[in-house]
Amino acid sequence: VQLQACGGGLVQAGGSLRLSCAASGSIFSINTMGWYRQAPGKERELVATITSGGNTNYADSVQGRCTISFDSAKKTVDLQMNSLKREDTAVYYCNAHLRPNGWGSQLRHYWGQGTLVTVSS
């Protein structure tokens, strides 16, 4: 299973970015996909997750500014980020919680390589 993320970059405060992540490989079923981030010197933290049924969960820090969406057919998860702040600067990681091989396989977490988002003042 591979997660390929893209969409990071440099943006001014108040601007917008859209992150995308595509899952590929041996995937039987996806339970949840989401985005986490890690700022310099800090631990990795949840940004937003979405279940295959469309239930979403957002960190308080991004609530109202970010929208997560999931395309089950394409196995992609997008994160639309608006009104970006300097404190949103971090490496953003895509995550998938899925079964790789049939119902007998265990649910596992997979991580993408990370994409850097830098918000300047």
mmCIF file with all atom_site columns, C-alpha atoms in Angstrom, residues 3-11 17-22 34-40 44-45 47 77-81 84 88-95 111-119:
data_model
loop_
_atom_site.group_PDB
_atom_site.id
_atom_site.type_symbol
_atom_site.label_atom_id
_atom_site.label_alt_id
_atom_site.label_comp_id
_atom_site.label_asym_id
_atom_site.label_entity_id
_atom_site.label_seq_id
_atom_site.pdbx_PDB_ins_code
_atom_site.Cartn_x
_atom_site.Cartn_y
_atom_site.Cartn_z
_atom_site.occupancy
_atom_site.B_iso_or_equiv
_atom_site.pdbx_formal_charge
_atom_site.auth_seq_id
_atom_site.auth_comp_id
_atom_site.auth_asym_id
_atom_site.auth_atom_id
_atom_site.pdbx_PDB_model_num
ATOM 1  C CA . LEU A 1 3   ? -0.013 6.861  -0.098 1.00 0.00 ? 3   LEU A CA 1
ATOM 2  C CA . GLN A 1 4   ? 1.059  9.628  -2.437 1.00 0.00 ? 4   GLN A CA 1
ATOM 3  C CA . ALA A 1 5   ? 0.428  13.148 -1.179 1.00 0.00 ? 5   ALA A CA 1
ATOM 4  C CA . CYS A 1 6   ? 0.751  16.418 -3.025 1.00 0.00 ? 6   CYS A CA 1
ATOM 5  C CA . GLY A 1 7   ? -0.344 20.022 -2.839 1.00 0.00 ? 7   GLY A CA 1
ATOM 6  C CA . GLY A 1 8   ? 1.912  21.535 -0.215 1.00 0.00 ? 8   GLY A CA 1
ATOM 7  C CA . GLY A 1 9   ? 3.806  24.736 -0.763 1.00 0.00 ? 9   GLY A CA 1
ATOM 8  C CA . LEU A 1 10  ? 4.372  28.304 0.323  1.00 0.00 ? 10  LEU A CA 1
ATOM 9  C CA . VAL A 1 11  ? 1.361  30.512 0.872  1.00 0.00 ? 11  VAL A CA 1
ATOM 10 C CA . LEU A 1 17  ? -4.123 25.395 -0.195 1.00 0.00 ? 17  LEU A CA 1
ATOM 11 C CA . ARG A 1 18  ? -5.569 22.061 -1.204 1.00 0.00 ? 18  ARG A CA 1
ATOM 12 C CA . LEU A 1 19  ? -3.775 18.865 -0.248 1.00 0.00 ? 19  LEU A CA 1
ATOM 13 C CA . SER A 1 20  ? -4.521 15.618 -2.043 1.00 0.00 ? 20  SER A CA 1
ATOM 14 C CA . CYS A 1 21  ? -3.556 12.051 -1.248 1.00 0.00 ? 21  CYS A CA 1
ATOM 15 C CA . ALA A 1 22  ? -4.093 8.918  -3.288 1.00 0.00 ? 22  ALA A CA 1
ATOM 16 C CA . GLY A 1 34  ? -7.090 11.617 7.147  1.00 0.00 ? 34  GLY A CA 1
ATOM 17 C CA . TRP A 1 35  ? -4.418 14.219 7.562  1.00 0.00 ? 35  TRP A CA 1
ATOM 18 C CA . TYR A 1 36  ? -1.994 14.785 10.383 1.00 0.00 ? 36  TYR A CA 1
ATOM 19 C CA . ARG A 1 37  ? 0.719  17.391 10.724 1.00 0.00 ? 37  ARG A CA 1
ATOM 20 C CA . GLN A 1 38  ? 3.982  17.880 12.519 1.00 0.00 ? 38  GLN A CA 1
ATOM 21 C CA . ALA A 1 39  ? 5.485  21.287 13.134 1.00 0.00 ? 39  ALA A CA 1
ATOM 22 C CA . PRO A 1 40  ? 9.173  21.710 13.980 1.00 0.00 ? 40  PRO A CA 1
ATOM 23 C CA . ARG A 1 44  ? 2.482  14.855 15.149 1.00 0.00 ? 44  ARG A CA 1
ATOM 24 C CA . GLU A 1 45  ? -1.140 15.894 15.610 1.00 0.00 ? 45  GLU A CA 1
ATOM 25 C CA . VAL A 1 47  ? -5.787 17.713 11.500 1.00 0.00 ? 47  VAL A CA 1
ATOM 26 C CA . VAL A 1 77  ? -8.600 12.156 0.363  1.00 0.00 ? 77  VAL A CA 1
ATOM 27 C CA . ASP A 1 78  ? -8.389 15.915 -0.042 1.00 0.00 ? 78  ASP A CA 1
ATOM 28 C CA . LEU A 1 79  ? -7.950 18.659 2.513  1.00 0.00 ? 79  LEU A CA 1
ATOM 29 C CA . GLN A 1 80  ? -9.046 22.145 1.551  1.00 0.00 ? 80  GLN A CA 1
ATOM 30 C CA . MET A 1 81  ? -7.397 24.649 3.870  1.00 0.00 ? 81  MET A CA 1
ATOM 31 C CA . LEU A 1 84  ? -4.238 29.791 6.650  1.00 0.00 ? 84  LEU A CA 1
ATOM 32 C CA . ASP A 1 88  ? -0.462 25.975 10.244 1.00 0.00 ? 88  ASP A CA 1
ATOM 33 C CA . THR A 1 89  ? 3.121  25.662 9.022  1.00 0.00 ? 89  THR A CA 1
ATOM 34 C CA . ALA A 1 90  ? 4.057  21.992 9.254  1.00 0.00 ? 90  ALA A CA 1
ATOM 35 C CA . VAL A 1 91  ? 4.703  18.825 7.339  1.00 0.00 ? 91  VAL A CA 1
ATOM 36 C CA . TYR A 1 92  ? 1.323  17.299 6.551  1.00 0.00 ? 92  TYR A CA 1
ATOM 37 C CA . TYR A 1 93  ? 0.995  13.530 6.452  1.00 0.00 ? 93  TYR A CA 1
ATOM 38 C CA . CYS A 1 94  ? -1.721 11.527 4.817  1.00 0.00 ? 94  CYS A CA 1
ATOM 39 C CA . ASN A 1 95  ? -2.986 8.518  6.745  1.00 0.00 ? 95  ASN A CA 1
ATOM 40 C CA . TRP A 1 111 ? 1.362  6.858  6.139  1.00 0.00 ? 111 TRP A CA 1
ATOM 41 C CA . GLY A 1 112 ? 2.320  8.987  3.197  1.00 0.00 ? 112 GLY A CA 1
ATOM 42 C CA . GLN A 1 113 ? 5.689  10.658 2.818  1.00 0.00 ? 113 GLN A CA 1
ATOM 43 C CA . GLY A 1 114 ? 4.566  14.088 3.999  1.00 0.00 ? 114 GLY A CA 1
ATOM 44 C CA . THR A 1 115 ? 4.149  17.374 2.192  1.00 0.00 ? 115 THR A CA 1
ATOM 45 C CA . LEU A 1 116 ? 5.419  20.687 3.539  1.00 0.00 ? 116 LEU A CA 1
ATOM 46 C CA . VAL A 1 117 ? 3.067  23.589 4.049  1.00 0.00 ? 117 VAL A CA 1
ATOM 47 C CA . THR A 1 118 ? 4.687  26.920 4.860  1.00 0.00 ? 118 THR A CA 1
ATOM 48 C CA . VAL A 1 119 ? 2.555  29.918 5.734  1.00 0.00 ? 119 VAL A CA 1
#
